[in-house]
mmCIF file with all atom_site columns, C-alpha atoms in Angstrom:
data_model
loop_
_atom_site.group_PDB
_atom_site.id
_atom_site.type_symbol
_atom_site.label_atom_id
_atom_site.label_alt_id
_atom_site.label_comp_id
_atom_site.label_asym_id
_atom_site.label_entity_id
_atom_site.label_seq_id
_atom_site.pdbx_PDB_ins_code
_atom_site.Cartn_x
_atom_site.Cartn_y
_atom_site.Cartn_z
_atom_site.occupancy
_atom_site.B_iso_or_equiv
_atom_site.pdbx_formal_charge
_atom_site.auth_seq_id
_atom_site.auth_comp_id
_atom_site.auth_asym_id
_atom_site.auth_atom_id
_atom_site.pdbx_PDB_model_num
ATOM 1   C CA . ALA A 1 1   ? 0.000   0.000  0.000   1.00 0.00 ? 1   ALA A CA 1
ATOM 2   C CA . SER A 1 2   ? 2.885   2.366  0.700   1.00 0.00 ? 2   SER A CA 1
ATOM 3   C CA . LYS A 1 3   ? 4.263   1.936  -2.842  1.00 0.00 ? 3   LYS A CA 1
ATOM 4   C CA . LEU A 1 4   ? 0.836   2.727  -4.292  1.00 0.00 ? 4   LEU A CA 1
ATOM 5   C CA . ALA A 1 5   ? 0.570   5.830  -2.102  1.00 0.00 ? 5   ALA A CA 1
ATOM 6   C CA . ALA A 1 6   ? 4.052   6.928  -3.164  1.00 0.00 ? 6   ALA A CA 1
ATOM 7   C CA . ALA A 1 7   ? 3.146   6.453  -6.841  1.00 0.00 ? 7   ALA A CA 1
ATOM 8   C CA . ALA A 1 8   ? -0.066  8.443  -6.403  1.00 0.00 ? 8   ALA A CA 1
ATOM 9   C CA . GLU A 1 9   ? 1.843   11.206 -4.629  1.00 0.00 ? 9   GLU A CA 1
ATOM 10  C CA . LEU A 1 10  ? 4.384   11.307 -7.463  1.00 0.00 ? 10  LEU A CA 1
ATOM 11  C CA . CYS A 1 11  ? 1.588   11.614 -10.039 1.00 0.00 ? 11  CYS A CA 1
ATOM 12  C CA . LEU A 1 12  ? -0.027  14.424 -8.060  1.00 0.00 ? 12  LEU A CA 1
ATOM 13  C CA . SER A 1 13  ? 3.307   16.246 -7.922  1.00 0.00 ? 13  SER A CA 1
ATOM 14  C CA . LEU A 1 14  ? 3.237   16.780 -11.695 1.00 0.00 ? 14  LEU A CA 1
ATOM 15  C CA . HIS A 1 15  ? 2.498   20.333 -12.828 1.00 0.00 ? 15  HIS A CA 1
ATOM 16  C CA . ASP A 1 16  ? -1.011  20.795 -14.260 1.00 0.00 ? 16  ASP A CA 1
ATOM 17  C CA . GLN A 1 17  ? 0.402   21.757 -17.645 1.00 0.00 ? 17  GLN A CA 1
ATOM 18  C CA . VAL A 1 18  ? 2.206   18.409 -17.945 1.00 0.00 ? 18  VAL A CA 1
ATOM 19  C CA . LEU A 1 19  ? -1.150  16.829 -18.807 1.00 0.00 ? 19  LEU A CA 1
ATOM 20  C CA . LEU A 1 20  ? -1.659  19.435 -21.521 1.00 0.00 ? 20  LEU A CA 1
ATOM 21  C CA . VAL A 1 21  ? 1.794   18.702 -22.964 1.00 0.00 ? 21  VAL A CA 1
ATOM 22  C CA . LEU A 1 22  ? 1.044   14.962 -22.923 1.00 0.00 ? 22  LEU A CA 1
ATOM 23  C CA . LEU A 1 23  ? -2.304  15.536 -24.651 1.00 0.00 ? 23  LEU A CA 1
ATOM 24  C CA . LEU A 1 24  ? -0.636  17.673 -27.335 1.00 0.00 ? 24  LEU A CA 1
ATOM 25  C CA . GLU A 1 25  ? 2.037   15.036 -27.786 1.00 0.00 ? 25  GLU A CA 1
ATOM 26  C CA . PHE A 1 26  ? -0.689  12.408 -28.179 1.00 0.00 ? 26  PHE A CA 1
ATOM 27  C CA . PHE A 1 27  ? -2.442  14.431 -30.909 1.00 0.00 ? 27  PHE A CA 1
ATOM 28  C CA . ASN A 1 28  ? 0.837   15.193 -32.681 1.00 0.00 ? 28  ASN A CA 1
ATOM 29  C CA . SER A 1 29  ? 1.862   11.538 -32.597 1.00 0.00 ? 29  SER A CA 1
ATOM 30  C CA . PHE A 1 30  ? -1.605  10.502 -33.779 1.00 0.00 ? 30  PHE A CA 1
ATOM 31  C CA . ARG A 1 31  ? -1.228  12.832 -36.754 1.00 0.00 ? 31  ARG A CA 1
ATOM 32  C CA . ASN A 1 32  ? 2.323   11.659 -37.365 1.00 0.00 ? 32  ASN A CA 1
ATOM 33  C CA . PHE A 1 33  ? 1.509   7.939  -37.357 1.00 0.00 ? 33  PHE A CA 1
ATOM 34  C CA . GLY A 1 34  ? -1.621  8.429  -39.461 1.00 0.00 ? 34  GLY A CA 1
ATOM 35  C CA . LEU A 1 35  ? 0.167   10.439 -42.116 1.00 0.00 ? 35  LEU A CA 1
ATOM 36  C CA . ARG A 1 36  ? 3.153   8.117  -42.161 1.00 0.00 ? 36  ARG A CA 1
ATOM 37  C CA . TYR A 1 37  ? 0.978   5.124  -43.031 1.00 0.00 ? 37  TYR A CA 1
ATOM 38  C CA . LEU A 1 38  ? -1.079  6.962  -45.633 1.00 0.00 ? 38  LEU A CA 1
ATOM 39  C CA . GLN A 1 39  ? 1.263   9.363  -47.370 1.00 0.00 ? 39  GLN A CA 1
ATOM 40  C CA . TYR A 1 40  ? 2.443   6.971  -50.086 1.00 0.00 ? 40  TYR A CA 1
ATOM 41  C CA . SER A 1 41  ? -1.114  5.961  -51.017 1.00 0.00 ? 41  SER A CA 1
ATOM 42  C CA . PHE A 1 42  ? -2.196  9.594  -50.769 1.00 0.00 ? 42  PHE A CA 1
ATOM 43  C CA . VAL A 1 43  ? 0.366   10.965 -53.222 1.00 0.00 ? 43  VAL A CA 1
ATOM 44  C CA . VAL A 1 44  ? -0.143  8.066  -55.649 1.00 0.00 ? 44  VAL A CA 1
ATOM 45  C CA . ASN A 1 45  ? -3.944  7.890  -55.536 1.00 0.00 ? 45  ASN A CA 1
ATOM 46  C CA . GLU A 1 46  ? -4.867  11.545 -55.041 1.00 0.00 ? 46  GLU A CA 1
ATOM 47  C CA . TYR A 1 47  ? -2.132  13.237 -57.097 1.00 0.00 ? 47  TYR A CA 1
ATOM 48  C CA . GLY A 1 48  ? -1.339  10.498 -59.611 1.00 0.00 ? 48  GLY A CA 1
ATOM 49  C CA . LEU A 1 49  ? 2.368   10.195 -58.853 1.00 0.00 ? 49  LEU A CA 1
ATOM 50  C CA . THR A 1 50  ? 4.186   7.142  -60.147 1.00 0.00 ? 50  THR A CA 1
ATOM 51  C CA . ASP A 1 51  ? 5.960   4.861  -57.691 1.00 0.00 ? 51  ASP A CA 1
ATOM 52  C CA . SER A 1 52  ? 9.280   6.447  -58.623 1.00 0.00 ? 52  SER A CA 1
ATOM 53  C CA . GLU A 1 53  ? 7.953   10.006 -58.221 1.00 0.00 ? 53  GLU A CA 1
ATOM 54  C CA . ALA A 1 54  ? 6.404   9.097  -54.863 1.00 0.00 ? 54  ALA A CA 1
ATOM 55  C CA . GLY A 1 55  ? 9.718   7.618  -53.707 1.00 0.00 ? 55  GLY A CA 1
ATOM 56  C CA . ASP A 1 56  ? 11.571  10.748 -54.808 1.00 0.00 ? 56  ASP A CA 1
ATOM 57  C CA . LEU A 1 57  ? 9.121   13.047 -53.042 1.00 0.00 ? 57  LEU A CA 1
ATOM 58  C CA . LEU A 1 58  ? 9.006   11.074 -49.802 1.00 0.00 ? 58  LEU A CA 1
ATOM 59  C CA . GLY A 1 59  ? 12.794  10.608 -49.779 1.00 0.00 ? 59  GLY A CA 1
ATOM 60  C CA . VAL A 1 60  ? 13.466  14.317 -50.208 1.00 0.00 ? 60  VAL A CA 1
ATOM 61  C CA . LYS A 1 61  ? 10.806  15.073 -47.589 1.00 0.00 ? 61  LYS A CA 1
ATOM 62  C CA . ALA A 1 62  ? 12.581  12.750 -45.129 1.00 0.00 ? 62  ALA A CA 1
ATOM 63  C CA . LEU A 1 63  ? 15.848  14.589 -45.795 1.00 0.00 ? 63  LEU A CA 1
ATOM 64  C CA . CYS A 1 64  ? 14.080  17.909 -45.188 1.00 0.00 ? 64  CYS A CA 1
ATOM 65  C CA . HIS A 1 65  ? 12.750  16.551 -41.884 1.00 0.00 ? 65  HIS A CA 1
ATOM 66  C CA . THR A 1 66  ? 16.266  15.745 -40.737 1.00 0.00 ? 66  THR A CA 1
ATOM 67  C CA . VAL A 1 67  ? 17.615  19.187 -41.605 1.00 0.00 ? 67  VAL A CA 1
ATOM 68  C CA . PHE A 1 68  ? 14.597  21.027 -40.198 1.00 0.00 ? 68  PHE A CA 1
ATOM 69  C CA . ALA A 1 69  ? 14.678  18.963 -36.973 1.00 0.00 ? 69  ALA A CA 1
ATOM 70  C CA . PHE A 1 70  ? 18.213  20.173 -36.215 1.00 0.00 ? 70  PHE A CA 1
ATOM 71  C CA . ALA A 1 71  ? 17.158  23.744 -36.927 1.00 0.00 ? 71  ALA A CA 1
ATOM 72  C CA . GLY A 1 72  ? 14.003  23.257 -34.843 1.00 0.00 ? 72  GLY A CA 1
ATOM 73  C CA . SER A 1 73  ? 15.980  22.203 -31.804 1.00 0.00 ? 73  SER A CA 1
ATOM 74  C CA . MET A 1 74  ? 18.065  25.355 -31.976 1.00 0.00 ? 74  MET A CA 1
ATOM 75  C CA . LEU A 1 75  ? 15.026  27.554 -32.617 1.00 0.00 ? 75  LEU A CA 1
ATOM 76  C CA . THR A 1 76  ? 13.184  26.027 -29.651 1.00 0.00 ? 76  THR A CA 1
ATOM 77  C CA . ASP A 1 77  ? 16.152  26.861 -27.418 1.00 0.00 ? 77  ASP A CA 1
ATOM 78  C CA . ALA A 1 78  ? 16.306  30.389 -28.810 1.00 0.00 ? 78  ALA A CA 1
ATOM 79  C CA . PHE A 1 79  ? 12.598  31.315 -28.928 1.00 0.00 ? 79  PHE A CA 1
ATOM 80  C CA . GLY A 1 80  ? 10.923  29.001 -26.421 1.00 0.00 ? 80  GLY A CA 1
ATOM 81  C CA . VAL A 1 81  ? 8.510   26.113 -26.518 1.00 0.00 ? 81  VAL A CA 1
ATOM 82  C CA . ARG A 1 82  ? 5.263   28.071 -26.733 1.00 0.00 ? 82  ARG A CA 1
ATOM 83  C CA . ARG A 1 83  ? 6.325   30.330 -29.580 1.00 0.00 ? 83  ARG A CA 1
ATOM 84  C CA . MET A 1 84  ? 7.782   27.453 -31.605 1.00 0.00 ? 84  MET A CA 1
ATOM 85  C CA . ALA A 1 85  ? 4.693   25.310 -30.977 1.00 0.00 ? 85  ALA A CA 1
ATOM 86  C CA . LEU A 1 86  ? 2.446   28.059 -32.353 1.00 0.00 ? 86  LEU A CA 1
ATOM 87  C CA . VAL A 1 87  ? 4.659   28.679 -35.378 1.00 0.00 ? 87  VAL A CA 1
ATOM 88  C CA . SER A 1 88  ? 5.065   24.995 -36.196 1.00 0.00 ? 88  SER A CA 1
ATOM 89  C CA . LEU A 1 89  ? 1.369   24.234 -35.799 1.00 0.00 ? 89  LEU A CA 1
ATOM 90  C CA . THR A 1 90  ? 0.508   27.136 -38.104 1.00 0.00 ? 90  THR A CA 1
ATOM 91  C CA . LEU A 1 91  ? 2.988   25.918 -40.734 1.00 0.00 ? 91  LEU A CA 1
ATOM 92  C CA . ALA A 1 92  ? 1.713   22.335 -40.466 1.00 0.00 ? 92  ALA A CA 1
ATOM 93  C CA . LEU A 1 93  ? -1.919  23.449 -40.830 1.00 0.00 ? 93  LEU A CA 1
ATOM 94  C CA . ILE A 1 94  ? -1.110  25.546 -43.908 1.00 0.00 ? 94  ILE A CA 1
ATOM 95  C CA . GLY A 1 95  ? 0.674   22.548 -45.422 1.00 0.00 ? 95  GLY A CA 1
ATOM 96  C CA . ARG A 1 96  ? -2.232  20.195 -44.681 1.00 0.00 ? 96  ARG A CA 1
ATOM 97  C CA . GLY A 1 97  ? -4.657  22.687 -46.189 1.00 0.00 ? 97  GLY A CA 1
ATOM 98  C CA . MET A 1 98  ? -2.571  22.854 -49.344 1.00 0.00 ? 98  MET A CA 1
ATOM 99  C CA . LEU A 1 99  ? -2.528  19.047 -49.573 1.00 0.00 ? 99  LEU A CA 1
ATOM 100 C CA . VAL A 1 100 ? -6.286  18.756 -49.139 1.00 0.00 ? 100 VAL A CA 1
ATOM 101 C CA . LEU A 1 101 ? -7.253  21.604 -51.454 1.00 0.00 ? 101 LEU A CA 1
ATOM 102 C CA . GLY A 1 102 ? -4.405  21.455 -53.982 1.00 0.00 ? 102 GLY A CA 1
ATOM 103 C CA . THR A 1 103 ? -4.752  19.673 -57.289 1.00 0.00 ? 103 THR A CA 1
ATOM 104 C CA . SER A 1 104 ? -1.378  19.977 -59.008 1.00 0.00 ? 104 SER A CA 1
ATOM 105 C CA . LYS A 1 105 ? 1.866   18.096 -58.492 1.00 0.00 ? 105 LYS A CA 1
ATOM 106 C CA . ALA A 1 106 ? 3.674   21.421 -58.075 1.00 0.00 ? 106 ALA A CA 1
ATOM 107 C CA . VAL A 1 107 ? 1.449   22.327 -55.110 1.00 0.00 ? 107 VAL A CA 1
ATOM 108 C CA . LEU A 1 108 ? 1.990   18.851 -53.651 1.00 0.00 ? 108 LEU A CA 1
ATOM 109 C CA . TRP A 1 109 ? 5.789   19.108 -53.877 1.00 0.00 ? 109 TRP A CA 1
ATOM 110 C CA . PHE A 1 110 ? 5.810   22.661 -52.528 1.00 0.00 ? 110 PHE A CA 1
ATOM 111 C CA . ALA A 1 111 ? 3.502   21.854 -49.595 1.00 0.00 ? 111 ALA A CA 1
ATOM 112 C CA . MET A 1 112 ? 5.299   18.626 -48.670 1.00 0.00 ? 112 MET A CA 1
ATOM 113 C CA . LEU A 1 113 ? 8.816   20.095 -48.818 1.00 0.00 ? 113 LEU A CA 1
ATOM 114 C CA . THR A 1 114 ? 8.098   23.437 -47.167 1.00 0.00 ? 114 THR A CA 1
ATOM 115 C CA . PHE A 1 115 ? 5.096   23.884 -44.890 1.00 0.00 ? 115 PHE A CA 1
ATOM 116 C CA . CYS A 1 116 ? 4.511   20.204 -44.020 1.00 0.00 ? 116 CYS A CA 1
ATOM 117 C CA . ALA A 1 117 ? 8.174   19.346 -43.521 1.00 0.00 ? 117 ALA A CA 1
ATOM 118 C CA . LEU A 1 118 ? 8.873   22.492 -41.502 1.00 0.00 ? 118 LEU A CA 1
ATOM 119 C CA . GLY A 1 119 ? 5.740   22.225 -39.385 1.00 0.00 ? 119 GLY A CA 1
ATOM 120 C CA . ASP A 1 120 ? 6.137   18.522 -38.673 1.00 0.00 ? 120 ASP A CA 1
ATOM 121 C CA . SER A 1 121 ? 9.835   18.772 -37.892 1.00 0.00 ? 121 SER A CA 1
ATOM 122 C CA . LEU A 1 122 ? 9.486   21.758 -35.623 1.00 0.00 ? 122 LEU A CA 1
ATOM 123 C CA . LEU A 1 123 ? 6.610   20.086 -33.757 1.00 0.00 ? 123 LEU A CA 1
ATOM 124 C CA . SER A 1 124 ? 8.663   16.957 -33.219 1.00 0.00 ? 124 SER A CA 1
ATOM 125 C CA . ALA A 1 125 ? 12.144  18.360 -32.664 1.00 0.00 ? 125 ALA A CA 1
ATOM 126 C CA . GLY A 1 126 ? 12.390  17.957 -28.930 1.00 0.00 ? 126 GLY A CA 1
ATOM 127 C CA . LEU A 1 127 ? 9.601   20.447 -28.345 1.00 0.00 ? 127 LEU A CA 1
ATOM 128 C CA . TYR A 1 128 ? 7.724   18.229 -25.915 1.00 0.00 ? 128 TYR A CA 1
ATOM 129 C CA . SER A 1 129 ? 10.893  17.075 -24.192 1.00 0.00 ? 129 SER A CA 1
ATOM 130 C CA . VAL A 1 130 ? 11.924  20.659 -23.519 1.00 0.00 ? 130 VAL A CA 1
ATOM 131 C CA . ALA A 1 131 ? 8.434   21.472 -22.244 1.00 0.00 ? 131 ALA A CA 1
ATOM 132 C CA . LEU A 1 132 ? 8.409   18.454 -19.921 1.00 0.00 ? 132 LEU A CA 1
ATOM 133 C CA . LYS A 1 133 ? 11.874  19.251 -18.598 1.00 0.00 ? 133 LYS A CA 1
ATOM 134 C CA . LYS A 1 134 ? 10.795  22.803 -17.767 1.00 0.00 ? 134 LYS A CA 1
ATOM 135 C CA . LEU A 1 135 ? 7.576   21.653 -16.085 1.00 0.00 ? 135 LEU A CA 1
ATOM 136 C CA . THR A 1 136 ? 9.036   18.895 -13.909 1.00 0.00 ? 136 THR A CA 1
ATOM 137 C CA . THR A 1 137 ? 11.426  18.475 -11.040 1.00 0.00 ? 137 THR A CA 1
ATOM 138 C CA . PRO A 1 138 ? 14.219  15.896 -10.887 1.00 0.00 ? 138 PRO A CA 1
ATOM 139 C CA . VAL A 1 139 ? 11.943  13.808 -8.645  1.00 0.00 ? 139 VAL A CA 1
ATOM 140 C CA . ASN A 1 140 ? 9.008   13.503 -11.063 1.00 0.00 ? 140 ASN A CA 1
ATOM 141 C CA . ARG A 1 141 ? 10.815  13.983 -14.404 1.00 0.00 ? 141 ARG A CA 1
ATOM 142 C CA . GLY A 1 142 ? 11.243  10.246 -14.994 1.00 0.00 ? 142 GLY A CA 1
ATOM 143 C CA . LEU A 1 143 ? 7.509   9.714  -14.580 1.00 0.00 ? 143 LEU A CA 1
ATOM 144 C CA . ALA A 1 144 ? 6.705   12.559 -16.982 1.00 0.00 ? 144 ALA A CA 1
ATOM 145 C CA . PHE A 1 145 ? 9.044   11.190 -19.652 1.00 0.00 ? 145 PHE A CA 1
ATOM 146 C CA . SER A 1 146 ? 7.631   7.692  -19.174 1.00 0.00 ? 146 SER A CA 1
ATOM 147 C CA . LEU A 1 147 ? 4.110   9.049  -19.645 1.00 0.00 ? 147 LEU A CA 1
ATOM 148 C CA . SER A 1 148 ? 5.334   10.937 -22.697 1.00 0.00 ? 148 SER A CA 1
ATOM 149 C CA . TYR A 1 149 ? 6.672   7.758  -24.287 1.00 0.00 ? 149 TYR A CA 1
ATOM 150 C CA . ALA A 1 150 ? 3.458   5.923  -23.409 1.00 0.00 ? 150 ALA A CA 1
ATOM 151 C CA . SER A 1 151 ? 1.388   8.739  -24.938 1.00 0.00 ? 151 SER A CA 1
ATOM 152 C CA . TYR A 1 152 ? 3.439   8.600  -28.141 1.00 0.00 ? 152 TYR A CA 1
ATOM 153 C CA . ASN A 1 153 ? 2.993   4.843  -28.508 1.00 0.00 ? 153 ASN A CA 1
ATOM 154 C CA . PHE A 1 154 ? -0.678  4.881  -27.492 1.00 0.00 ? 154 PHE A CA 1
ATOM 155 C CA . ALA A 1 155 ? -1.315  7.471  -30.215 1.00 0.00 ? 155 ALA A CA 1
ATOM 156 C CA . GLY A 1 156 ? 0.314   5.154  -32.755 1.00 0.00 ? 156 GLY A CA 1
ATOM 157 C CA . ALA A 1 157 ? -1.889  2.259  -31.651 1.00 0.00 ? 157 ALA A CA 1
ATOM 158 C CA . VAL A 1 158 ? -5.061  4.362  -31.769 1.00 0.00 ? 158 VAL A CA 1
ATOM 159 C CA . GLY A 1 159 ? -4.131  5.951  -35.100 1.00 0.00 ? 159 GLY A CA 1
ATOM 160 C CA . THR A 1 160 ? -3.365  2.730  -36.927 1.00 0.00 ? 160 THR A CA 1
ATOM 161 C CA . THR A 1 161 ? -6.458  1.043  -35.494 1.00 0.00 ? 161 THR A CA 1
ATOM 162 C CA . LEU A 1 162 ? -8.609  3.959  -36.600 1.00 0.00 ? 162 LEU A CA 1
ATOM 163 C CA . LEU A 1 163 ? -7.101  3.776  -40.094 1.00 0.00 ? 163 LEU A CA 1
ATOM 164 C CA . ASP A 1 164 ? -8.097  0.114  -40.325 1.00 0.00 ? 164 ASP A CA 1
ATOM 165 C CA . VAL A 1 165 ? -11.633 0.982  -39.263 1.00 0.00 ? 165 VAL A CA 1
ATOM 166 C CA . LEU A 1 166 ? -11.976 3.966  -41.611 1.00 0.00 ? 166 LEU A CA 1
ATOM 167 C CA . LYS A 1 167 ? -10.453 2.409  -44.736 1.00 0.00 ? 167 LYS A CA 1
ATOM 168 C CA . THR A 1 168 ? -13.779 0.765  -45.592 1.00 0.00 ? 168 THR A CA 1
ATOM 169 C CA . THR A 1 169 ? -15.675 4.068  -45.311 1.00 0.00 ? 169 THR A CA 1
ATOM 170 C CA . PRO A 1 170 ? -17.082 5.187  -48.669 1.00 0.00 ? 170 PRO A CA 1
ATOM 171 C CA . ASP A 1 171 ? -15.790 8.342  -50.375 1.00 0.00 ? 171 ASP A CA 1
ATOM 172 C CA . ARG A 1 172 ? -17.704 11.570 -49.721 1.00 0.00 ? 172 ARG A CA 1
ATOM 173 C CA . MET A 1 173 ? -18.573 14.397 -52.081 1.00 0.00 ? 173 MET A CA 1
ATOM 174 C CA . LEU A 1 174 ? -18.069 17.798 -50.437 1.00 0.00 ? 174 LEU A CA 1
ATOM 175 C CA . PHE A 1 175 ? -18.124 21.145 -52.202 1.00 0.00 ? 175 PHE A CA 1
ATOM 176 C CA . GLY A 1 176 ? -18.036 19.422 -55.574 1.00 0.00 ? 176 GLY A CA 1
ATOM 177 C CA . ARG A 1 177 ? -14.921 17.365 -54.767 1.00 0.00 ? 177 ARG A CA 1
ATOM 178 C CA . VAL A 1 178 ? -14.493 13.746 -53.799 1.00 0.00 ? 178 VAL A CA 1
ATOM 179 C CA . PHE A 1 179 ? -12.841 13.170 -50.408 1.00 0.00 ? 179 PHE A CA 1
ATOM 180 C CA . THR A 1 180 ? -11.600 9.706  -49.541 1.00 0.00 ? 180 THR A CA 1
#
């Protein structure tokens, strides 16, 4: 009983905003896993890219992620977690909007290699780790990082399960366009 009480006390010692950070990390990981599993099919089926073109696009995008992640870590240190979270979310949303509403390969390439790559990389580049470190003490930091890792993996499990459920959903016509 004393171990359970100690664990409960440790959980209660977490800052209130830690739960918000974990929730944001869950949603970001959910988006990340979902897009990762669908992006090849998306660019081939929705934009008509060949297998080779899709491989080129996704390979260059992965390279952009690596470069932008290094830059994102430095920018987070320089400008702070909150500011970088707002900037990166805005960039990611603009990129997603371009992907959903765009119709040309040029728009696809531009969105994937600029707004999407920047937004995704900046959101993932240690942003949540820095936030958790600032919101915790050495005593409860291990718990916060464990919950962070659990949140990340739980989001992947929920996202891939939801994809399996939704893949049999029929296409919808909205605003004169077919959405799958």
